[in-house]
Amino acid sequence: MQTDATVLRLRALHILCLVIATWASATTAHAQMIQASYPKDVPGFDTQAGVSVTSRIQQDTEWQQILVGSDWVHPEVTESISHDSAVLVGRKPSWIESTAPSVTVTSTDGGSTDGAYLAAQDNRYLAAPHQSDTDWTAAIGGTVDVADCKLTLAAAHLSLHELDTALDALPYDAPLPFSVDTLRFRGESPVGRLTVQPSLGITHFTFGNASIDGISAPQSYRDRLVTEGEMSVFYGIEGFNDPDRAVLILRGNGGSYPNDLPSQPPRDFVGGAVLAGVEHDVDGLWGWRLVAGIGGRTYRDPIYANQLVPVAEGTVTWQPTERTTFHAGILRKIEDASDIGVGSYVATVLGIAMDHEVQRNLILHAGLDLDRAQYGGASETFLTGSLGLLWLISRNFRANGTINLTSHQSTGASSYGENVFLLSLTAGI
């Protein structure tokens, strides 16, 4: 049976995941690295969020859950209506009706923590029914303590669609179907002043067929198998259990493209990165993790330019009062490109957001995001402002309203704006 503290932590994660999911569902123009699509409350895909306005427990509005044996089950469904001003071919607008059911199962028994997640999202474009699509995700993961070490294994399948308004997307006539299968392993040495975390991830991307200007454009040349190994080292600056730690990350990766077009050279590559920095546990006022360094990529065929660029990963949380939390983040990394004859691009994502508890069950969100893709001499930049209001109605219902305004700028295409308005209601047990 779970301890009360564990149950509260899991319920807090459910609330945080809801906030992330409902706001993200409105930002169809906002660039999303694939990491953002993984479920945050499954071991192996979870993140340490800390305590903030959006994750703090309120007893009368925390999610209800069903106890089945030693497992906690949480089903929910979100119904939403949104309007996107530039989602269809020719940047035409459409109203969108979405239904998103999900179920999460979590369990903590002795030295192990397990989680499973199954979700779907069906989007109906009222102005163009033939462009409607359905996404779904299934994930499972578990963590077990072995000889004072912690081992985590996780797997997931994601069936998704890419819109032509996404960063590095081609001008599709309809959303492009693609799938992601991933397997992850992570280890952690015994808790001490020096902690070591080795990890290994294997991810397979499979792309379907697209149509561009009425012409069939199969995207199987983008299919790839990517393997990434990482060694993260954390060292307490002042000693054991120090909230301030030095961080060193050594990362290596490689990609294999099995379906390159006959007219194009192979895009197989090897690469890696070295990052160093510091982190500080959320202490009620501040929390941060900032690492920076150099990342590179070398291609099997010399027609693609090798890369050596600055890379960075960082998050900062500031909670000046119990009712207000500020978040800032940066991600700069090398990503695989979608266009034929282009090996990769450098993605830079910057964001700052504020969550304010207007009332104990009413949370205001405001944010500003910059997403940029650099392809040698060309670039693509999105600037998105967002405003949202989350109403924690009860232990069974949430209501959410968001506005997102995005400016799309590109050196190779006409600039345009995209406005997304969304209203949603989530019912959960």
Short mmCIF file of C-alpha atoms in Angstrom, two decimals, residues 13-428:
data_model
loop_
_atom_site.label_atom_id
_atom_site.label_comp_id
_atom_site.label_asym_id
_atom_site.label_seq_id
_atom_site.Cartn_x
_atom_site.Cartn_y
_atom_site.Cartn_z
CA LEU A 13 1.72 15.09 -10.78
CA HIS A 14 -1.77 14.45 -12.20
CA ILE A 15 -2.70 18.10 -11.71
CA LEU A 16 0.57 19.27 -13.24
CA CYS A 17 0.10 16.93 -16.23
CA LEU A 18 -3.40 18.29 -16.77
CA VAL A 19 -2.12 21.85 -16.84
CA ILE A 20 0.61 20.93 -19.31
CA ALA A 21 -1.75 18.92 -21.52
CA THR A 22 -4.56 21.47 -21.68
CA TRP A 23 -2.29 24.40 -22.42
CA ALA A 24 -0.25 22.40 -24.93
CA SER A 25 -3.38 21.29 -26.79
CA ALA A 26 -4.05 24.90 -27.75
CA THR A 27 -0.57 25.68 -29.03
CA THR A 28 -0.69 23.92 -32.38
CA ALA A 29 1.68 26.52 -33.81
CA HIS A 30 4.15 26.31 -30.98
CA ALA A 31 7.19 24.15 -31.66
CA GLN A 32 7.14 20.93 -29.68
CA MET A 33 10.19 18.75 -29.31
CA ILE A 34 9.06 15.11 -29.23
CA GLN A 35 10.02 14.97 -25.53
CA ALA A 36 6.97 17.11 -24.74
CA SER A 37 4.66 14.37 -26.04
CA TYR A 38 5.73 11.74 -23.51
CA PRO A 39 3.53 11.25 -20.41
CA LYS A 40 5.10 12.99 -17.43
CA ASP A 41 3.71 10.67 -14.75
CA VAL A 42 5.20 7.39 -16.01
CA PRO A 43 8.61 6.41 -14.58
CA GLY A 44 11.26 6.90 -17.26
CA PHE A 45 9.43 9.84 -18.83
CA ASP A 46 8.70 11.86 -15.69
CA THR A 47 10.40 15.09 -14.70
CA GLN A 48 11.10 16.70 -11.34
CA ALA A 49 8.67 19.59 -11.27
CA GLY A 50 9.14 20.79 -7.72
CA VAL A 51 6.39 22.55 -5.79
CA SER A 52 4.74 25.48 -7.53
CA VAL A 53 1.35 27.09 -7.97
CA THR A 54 0.38 24.48 -10.59
CA SER A 55 1.48 21.44 -8.60
CA ARG A 56 0.56 22.39 -5.05
CA ILE A 57 -2.17 20.24 -3.51
CA GLN A 58 -5.54 21.71 -2.54
CA GLN A 59 -7.46 19.01 -0.71
CA ASP A 60 -10.87 19.94 -2.10
CA THR A 61 -9.69 20.12 -5.75
CA GLU A 62 -7.12 17.30 -6.00
CA TRP A 63 -8.03 14.59 -8.50
CA GLN A 64 -10.14 11.72 -7.29
CA GLN A 65 -8.61 8.28 -7.90
CA ILE A 66 -9.81 4.70 -7.74
CA LEU A 67 -7.94 2.24 -5.52
CA VAL A 68 -7.80 -1.18 -7.20
CA GLY A 69 -5.78 -3.53 -5.03
CA SER A 70 -2.51 -1.70 -4.51
CA ASP A 71 -2.88 0.39 -7.70
CA TRP A 72 -4.29 3.88 -8.11
CA VAL A 73 -6.33 4.35 -11.30
CA HIS A 74 -7.18 7.78 -12.68
CA PRO A 75 -9.39 8.00 -15.81
CA GLU A 76 -10.30 11.34 -17.32
CA VAL A 77 -11.68 12.86 -20.50
CA THR A 78 -11.31 16.36 -21.93
CA GLU A 79 -13.79 17.94 -24.33
CA SER A 80 -12.66 21.11 -26.04
CA ILE A 81 -13.61 23.53 -28.76
CA SER A 82 -10.95 25.72 -30.36
CA HIS A 83 -10.47 28.06 -33.29
CA ASP A 84 -7.21 28.16 -35.28
CA SER A 85 -6.80 31.02 -37.76
CA ALA A 86 -4.18 29.33 -39.96
CA VAL A 87 -4.44 25.57 -39.58
CA LEU A 88 -5.63 24.59 -43.07
CA VAL A 89 -4.10 24.79 -46.55
CA GLY A 90 -3.73 28.42 -47.60
CA ARG A 91 -3.65 29.51 -43.92
CA LYS A 92 -7.42 29.26 -43.70
CA PRO A 93 -9.21 29.14 -40.33
CA SER A 94 -11.24 26.35 -38.79
CA TRP A 95 -13.11 25.50 -35.63
CA ILE A 96 -11.86 22.27 -34.08
CA GLU A 97 -13.74 19.89 -31.79
CA SER A 98 -11.48 17.60 -29.72
CA THR A 99 -12.11 14.65 -27.43
CA ALA A 100 -9.20 13.39 -25.33
CA PRO A 101 -9.75 10.41 -23.00
CA SER A 102 -6.92 8.95 -20.88
CA VAL A 103 -6.28 6.56 -18.03
CA THR A 104 -3.27 6.49 -15.70
CA VAL A 105 -2.35 3.62 -13.39
CA THR A 106 0.31 4.13 -10.69
CA SER A 107 1.61 1.81 -8.02
CA THR A 108 4.30 1.90 -5.37
CA ASP A 109 5.09 -1.38 -3.65
CA GLY A 110 8.16 -1.67 -1.44
CA GLY A 111 11.17 -0.54 -3.43
CA SER A 112 9.44 -0.27 -6.81
CA THR A 113 7.29 2.38 -8.53
CA ASP A 114 5.30 1.52 -11.64
CA GLY A 115 3.15 3.53 -13.99
CA ALA A 116 1.12 3.00 -17.14
CA TYR A 117 -0.64 5.51 -19.35
CA LEU A 118 -3.06 5.21 -22.27
CA ALA A 119 -4.49 8.28 -24.02
CA ALA A 120 -6.05 9.42 -27.27
CA GLN A 121 -7.03 12.71 -28.86
CA ASP A 122 -9.52 12.99 -31.69
CA ASN A 123 -9.58 16.30 -33.58
CA ARG A 124 -12.48 17.19 -35.91
CA TYR A 125 -11.83 20.15 -38.27
CA LEU A 126 -15.28 21.59 -38.94
CA ALA A 127 -14.18 23.61 -42.00
CA ALA A 128 -12.46 20.60 -43.60
CA PRO A 129 -13.58 17.22 -42.21
CA HIS A 130 -11.11 15.32 -44.42
CA GLN A 131 -8.24 16.83 -42.41
CA SER A 132 -9.47 15.44 -39.10
CA ASP A 133 -7.07 13.16 -37.23
CA THR A 134 -6.72 10.96 -34.16
CA ASP A 135 -3.56 10.63 -32.03
CA TRP A 136 -2.93 8.08 -29.31
CA THR A 137 -0.18 7.24 -26.82
CA ALA A 138 0.61 4.18 -24.71
CA ALA A 139 3.45 4.10 -22.19
CA ILE A 140 4.64 1.93 -19.34
CA GLY A 141 7.57 2.30 -16.97
CA GLY A 142 8.92 1.14 -13.66
CA THR A 143 11.61 1.97 -11.15
CA VAL A 144 13.13 -0.54 -8.73
CA ASP A 145 15.79 -0.26 -6.03
CA VAL A 146 18.59 -2.82 -6.39
CA ALA A 147 21.51 -2.85 -3.94
CA ASP A 148 21.07 0.85 -3.10
CA CYS A 149 20.94 1.69 -6.82
CA LYS A 150 17.83 2.78 -8.69
CA LEU A 151 17.02 1.23 -12.08
CA THR A 152 14.32 2.54 -14.42
CA LEU A 153 12.99 0.94 -17.59
CA ALA A 154 10.30 2.52 -19.77
CA ALA A 155 8.72 2.04 -23.17
CA ALA A 156 6.19 4.04 -25.19
CA HIS A 157 4.39 4.11 -28.52
CA LEU A 158 3.06 7.40 -29.88
CA SER A 159 0.85 7.70 -32.95
CA LEU A 160 0.81 11.41 -33.86
CA HIS A 161 0.22 13.92 -36.65
CA GLU A 162 2.40 16.85 -37.73
CA LEU A 163 0.78 20.07 -38.92
CA ASP A 164 2.29 22.35 -41.53
CA THR A 165 2.37 25.11 -38.91
CA ALA A 166 4.94 23.25 -36.78
CA LEU A 167 8.62 24.18 -36.70
CA ASP A 168 10.53 22.56 -39.60
CA ALA A 169 7.30 21.21 -41.12
CA LEU A 170 6.67 20.95 -44.86
CA PRO A 171 3.56 22.58 -46.47
CA TYR A 172 1.29 19.54 -46.13
CA ASP A 173 -2.23 19.54 -47.54
CA ALA A 174 -3.34 17.57 -44.46
CA PRO A 175 -1.74 16.56 -41.14
CA LEU A 176 1.11 14.09 -41.65
CA PRO A 177 0.77 10.83 -39.67
CA PHE A 178 3.89 9.52 -37.94
CA SER A 179 4.69 7.19 -35.08
CA VAL A 180 7.38 7.00 -32.42
CA ASP A 181 8.48 3.87 -30.57
CA THR A 182 10.97 4.33 -27.76
CA LEU A 183 12.70 2.22 -25.13
CA ARG A 184 14.61 3.84 -22.25
CA PHE A 185 16.89 2.60 -19.52
CA ARG A 186 18.30 4.71 -16.69
CA GLY A 187 20.41 3.83 -13.68
CA GLU A 188 21.33 5.84 -10.61
CA SER A 189 24.13 5.12 -8.16
CA PRO A 190 23.48 5.15 -4.38
CA VAL A 191 22.63 8.56 -2.91
CA GLY A 192 25.77 10.40 -1.88
CA ARG A 193 27.81 13.47 -2.54
CA LEU A 194 28.71 11.95 -5.93
CA THR A 195 25.83 10.52 -7.98
CA VAL A 196 26.17 8.89 -11.38
CA GLN A 197 23.27 8.33 -13.80
CA PRO A 198 23.94 6.28 -16.95
CA SER A 199 21.11 6.05 -19.47
CA LEU A 200 20.37 4.55 -22.86
CA GLY A 201 17.53 5.35 -25.23
CA ILE A 202 16.50 3.76 -28.53
CA THR A 203 13.84 5.55 -30.61
CA HIS A 204 12.33 4.57 -33.96
CA PHE A 205 10.48 7.16 -36.07
CA THR A 206 8.12 6.05 -38.86
CA PHE A 207 6.45 8.55 -41.19
CA GLY A 208 3.38 8.08 -43.39
CA ASN A 209 2.38 9.61 -46.70
CA ALA A 210 1.66 13.28 -47.30
CA SER A 211 0.24 15.40 -50.06
CA ILE A 212 1.81 18.75 -50.99
CA ASP A 213 -0.02 21.00 -53.49
CA GLY A 214 -2.12 17.98 -54.50
CA ILE A 215 0.93 15.84 -55.31
CA SER A 216 1.68 12.66 -53.36
CA ALA A 217 4.81 13.10 -51.23
CA PRO A 218 5.69 9.96 -49.22
CA GLN A 219 7.75 10.80 -46.14
CA SER A 220 9.31 7.38 -45.49
CA TYR A 221 12.74 8.84 -46.30
CA ARG A 222 12.51 10.43 -42.82
CA ASP A 223 12.17 7.04 -41.09
CA ARG A 224 15.10 6.57 -38.72
CA LEU A 225 16.43 4.65 -35.76
CA VAL A 226 18.18 6.88 -33.22
CA THR A 227 20.27 5.58 -30.32
CA GLU A 228 21.47 7.85 -27.53
CA GLY A 229 23.67 7.04 -24.56
CA GLU A 230 24.33 9.43 -21.72
CA MET A 231 26.38 9.64 -18.56
CA SER A 232 25.33 12.32 -16.07
CA VAL A 233 27.47 13.08 -13.02
CA PHE A 234 26.23 15.15 -10.06
CA TYR A 235 28.50 16.37 -7.25
CA GLY A 236 27.36 18.13 -4.08
CA ILE A 237 29.36 21.34 -3.93
CA GLU A 238 29.30 21.65 -0.15
CA GLY A 239 28.93 17.98 0.68
CA PHE A 240 26.40 15.15 1.01
CA ASN A 241 22.74 16.13 0.53
CA ASP A 242 23.74 19.59 -0.69
CA PRO A 243 20.94 21.19 -2.78
CA ASP A 244 23.66 22.83 -4.91
CA ARG A 245 25.35 20.39 -7.27
CA ALA A 246 27.82 20.57 -10.12
CA VAL A 247 26.60 18.73 -13.22
CA LEU A 248 28.56 17.08 -16.03
CA ILE A 249 26.78 15.41 -18.97
CA LEU A 250 28.50 13.27 -21.60
CA ARG A 251 26.20 12.30 -24.45
CA GLY A 252 26.66 10.27 -27.61
CA ASN A 253 24.13 9.44 -30.33
CA GLY A 254 23.76 7.97 -33.77
CA GLY A 255 21.06 7.76 -36.41
CA SER A 256 20.36 5.31 -39.22
CA TYR A 257 18.01 6.10 -42.13
CA PRO A 258 16.90 2.84 -43.83
CA ASN A 259 14.71 4.42 -46.54
CA ASP A 260 16.81 7.19 -48.07
CA LEU A 261 15.65 8.15 -51.56
CA PRO A 262 17.76 6.63 -54.36
CA SER A 263 18.62 10.13 -55.61
CA GLN A 264 19.78 11.33 -52.20
CA PRO A 265 22.96 10.46 -50.26
CA PRO A 266 22.47 8.62 -46.95
CA ARG A 267 21.85 10.78 -43.88
CA ASP A 268 23.29 8.34 -41.31
CA PHE A 269 25.20 10.19 -38.60
CA VAL A 270 27.05 9.97 -35.30
CA GLY A 271 27.27 12.79 -32.80
CA GLY A 272 27.31 13.83 -29.20
CA ALA A 273 27.61 16.62 -26.70
CA VAL A 274 29.47 17.67 -23.57
CA LEU A 275 27.62 19.92 -21.12
CA ALA A 276 28.55 21.25 -17.69
CA GLY A 277 26.82 23.48 -15.18
CA VAL A 278 25.03 23.64 -11.83
CA GLU A 279 21.64 22.81 -10.35
CA HIS A 280 19.78 23.82 -7.20
CA ASP A 281 16.79 22.00 -5.73
CA VAL A 282 13.56 23.96 -5.46
CA ASP A 283 13.70 25.37 -1.93
CA GLY A 284 10.38 27.21 -1.82
CA LEU A 285 11.82 30.32 -3.49
CA TRP A 286 14.35 29.29 -6.16
CA GLY A 287 15.23 26.25 -8.19
CA TRP A 288 17.36 25.89 -11.28
CA ARG A 289 19.35 23.64 -13.54
CA LEU A 290 21.65 25.26 -16.10
CA VAL A 291 24.09 23.32 -18.27
CA ALA A 292 25.85 24.39 -21.45
CA GLY A 293 28.55 23.09 -23.72
CA ILE A 294 29.34 21.89 -27.23
CA GLY A 295 27.38 19.50 -29.44
CA GLY A 296 28.39 18.03 -32.77
CA ARG A 297 27.29 15.76 -35.58
CA THR A 298 29.24 13.99 -38.34
CA TYR A 299 27.54 12.47 -41.39
CA ARG A 300 28.50 9.34 -43.27
CA ASP A 301 28.23 11.23 -46.57
CA PRO A 302 30.32 14.43 -46.86
CA ILE A 303 27.60 16.18 -48.86
CA TYR A 304 26.00 17.06 -45.54
CA ALA A 305 27.87 19.67 -43.54
CA ASN A 306 29.21 18.45 -40.21
CA GLN A 307 28.20 20.56 -37.23
CA LEU A 308 29.84 21.80 -34.05
CA VAL A 309 27.62 24.27 -32.20
CA PRO A 310 26.96 25.61 -28.69
CA VAL A 311 24.21 23.64 -26.91
CA ALA A 312 22.37 24.30 -23.67
CA GLU A 313 19.61 23.04 -21.40
CA GLY A 314 18.21 25.07 -18.54
CA THR A 315 15.21 25.67 -16.33
CA VAL A 316 14.70 28.26 -13.61
CA THR A 317 11.80 28.41 -11.14
CA TRP A 318 11.18 31.44 -8.93
CA GLN A 319 8.32 31.61 -6.46
CA PRO A 320 8.40 35.07 -4.85
CA THR A 321 5.10 34.41 -3.05
CA GLU A 322 2.99 31.36 -2.31
CA ARG A 323 0.55 32.45 -5.01
CA THR A 324 2.92 33.24 -7.89
CA THR A 325 5.46 31.09 -9.73
CA PHE A 326 7.74 32.13 -12.60
CA HIS A 327 9.35 29.59 -14.92
CA ALA A 328 12.04 30.15 -17.56
CA GLY A 329 13.66 27.62 -19.84
CA ILE A 330 16.13 27.20 -22.66
CA LEU A 331 16.86 24.28 -24.97
CA ARG A 332 19.41 24.39 -27.78
CA LYS A 333 20.21 21.17 -29.63
CA ILE A 334 20.74 19.59 -33.04
CA GLU A 335 17.55 18.15 -34.56
CA ASP A 336 16.90 15.98 -37.62
CA ALA A 337 15.53 18.00 -40.55
CA SER A 338 12.42 17.12 -42.55
CA ASP A 339 13.36 18.43 -45.99
CA ILE A 340 15.07 16.34 -48.67
CA GLY A 341 18.81 17.03 -48.91
CA VAL A 342 19.02 18.69 -45.49
CA GLY A 343 20.73 16.74 -42.71
CA SER A 344 19.78 18.67 -39.61
CA TYR A 345 19.09 22.04 -38.07
CA VAL A 346 19.88 23.74 -34.78
CA ALA A 347 16.74 24.18 -32.66
CA THR A 348 16.61 26.90 -30.03
CA VAL A 349 13.62 27.11 -27.70
CA LEU A 350 13.34 29.93 -25.14
CA GLY A 351 10.40 30.48 -22.85
CA ILE A 352 9.23 32.39 -19.80
CA ALA A 353 5.92 31.91 -18.02
CA MET A 354 4.04 33.06 -14.95
CA ASP A 355 1.38 31.13 -13.02
CA HIS A 356 -0.61 33.14 -10.52
CA GLU A 357 -3.22 31.85 -8.09
CA VAL A 358 -5.96 34.47 -8.51
CA GLN A 359 -8.00 32.40 -6.07
CA ARG A 360 -7.15 29.05 -4.53
CA ASN A 361 -8.98 27.26 -7.38
CA LEU A 362 -8.33 29.76 -10.18
CA ILE A 363 -4.88 29.87 -11.84
CA LEU A 364 -3.82 32.51 -14.36
CA HIS A 365 -1.09 31.62 -16.85
CA ALA A 366 0.88 34.00 -19.07
CA GLY A 367 3.85 33.07 -21.23
CA LEU A 368 6.14 34.07 -24.06
CA ASP A 369 8.04 31.54 -26.21
CA LEU A 370 10.63 31.88 -28.95
CA ASP A 371 11.25 28.87 -31.22
CA ARG A 372 13.95 29.04 -33.87
CA ALA A 373 15.35 26.64 -36.45
CA GLN A 374 18.65 27.50 -38.13
CA TYR A 375 19.67 25.76 -41.37
CA GLY A 376 23.03 27.21 -42.31
CA GLY A 377 22.08 30.48 -44.02
CA ALA A 378 18.30 30.03 -43.62
CA SER A 379 16.13 30.24 -40.53
CA GLU A 380 12.58 29.90 -39.24
CA THR A 381 11.36 31.70 -36.12
CA PHE A 382 8.11 31.52 -34.13
CA LEU A 383 7.21 34.01 -31.42
CA THR A 384 4.21 32.97 -29.30
CA GLY A 385 2.41 34.84 -26.57
CA SER A 386 -0.08 32.90 -24.43
CA LEU A 387 -2.69 33.70 -21.84
CA GLY A 388 -4.75 31.11 -20.01
CA LEU A 389 -7.09 30.61 -17.08
CA LEU A 390 -7.49 27.25 -15.32
CA TRP A 391 -10.49 26.71 -13.04
CA LEU A 392 -10.20 23.82 -10.58
CA ILE A 393 -13.94 23.35 -10.19
CA SER A 394 -13.86 20.30 -7.93
CA ARG A 395 -12.11 16.98 -7.43
CA ASN A 396 -13.77 15.77 -10.65
CA PHE A 397 -13.79 18.74 -13.02
CA ARG A 398 -11.39 21.29 -14.55
CA ALA A 399 -12.20 24.08 -16.99
CA ASN A 400 -9.59 25.82 -19.09
CA GLY A 401 -9.47 28.76 -21.48
CA THR A 402 -6.42 29.84 -23.49
CA ILE A 403 -5.39 32.37 -26.12
CA ASN A 404 -2.20 31.90 -28.16
CA LEU A 405 -0.90 34.45 -30.68
CA THR A 406 1.99 33.34 -32.89
CA SER A 407 4.09 35.16 -35.46
CA HIS A 408 5.71 32.85 -38.05
CA GLN A 409 8.83 34.29 -39.70
CA SER A 410 10.92 32.43 -42.30
CA THR A 411 13.70 33.36 -44.72
CA GLY A 412 12.27 30.95 -47.33
CA ALA A 413 8.52 31.62 -47.10
CA SER A 414 6.01 34.38 -46.47
CA SER A 415 5.46 35.45 -42.89
CA TYR A 416 2.05 34.98 -41.31
CA GLY A 417 0.27 35.10 -38.00
CA GLU A 418 -1.64 32.31 -36.27
CA ASN A 419 -4.18 32.81 -33.48
CA VAL A 420 -5.57 29.93 -31.43
CA PHE A 421 -8.46 30.20 -28.95
CA LEU A 422 -9.49 27.20 -26.85
CA LEU A 423 -12.07 26.30 -24.23
CA SER A 424 -12.01 22.88 -22.58
CA LEU A 425 -13.66 20.92 -19.79
CA THR A 426 -11.97 17.91 -18.17
CA ALA A 427 -13.82 15.33 -16.12
CA GLY A 428 -11.79 12.86 -14.06
#
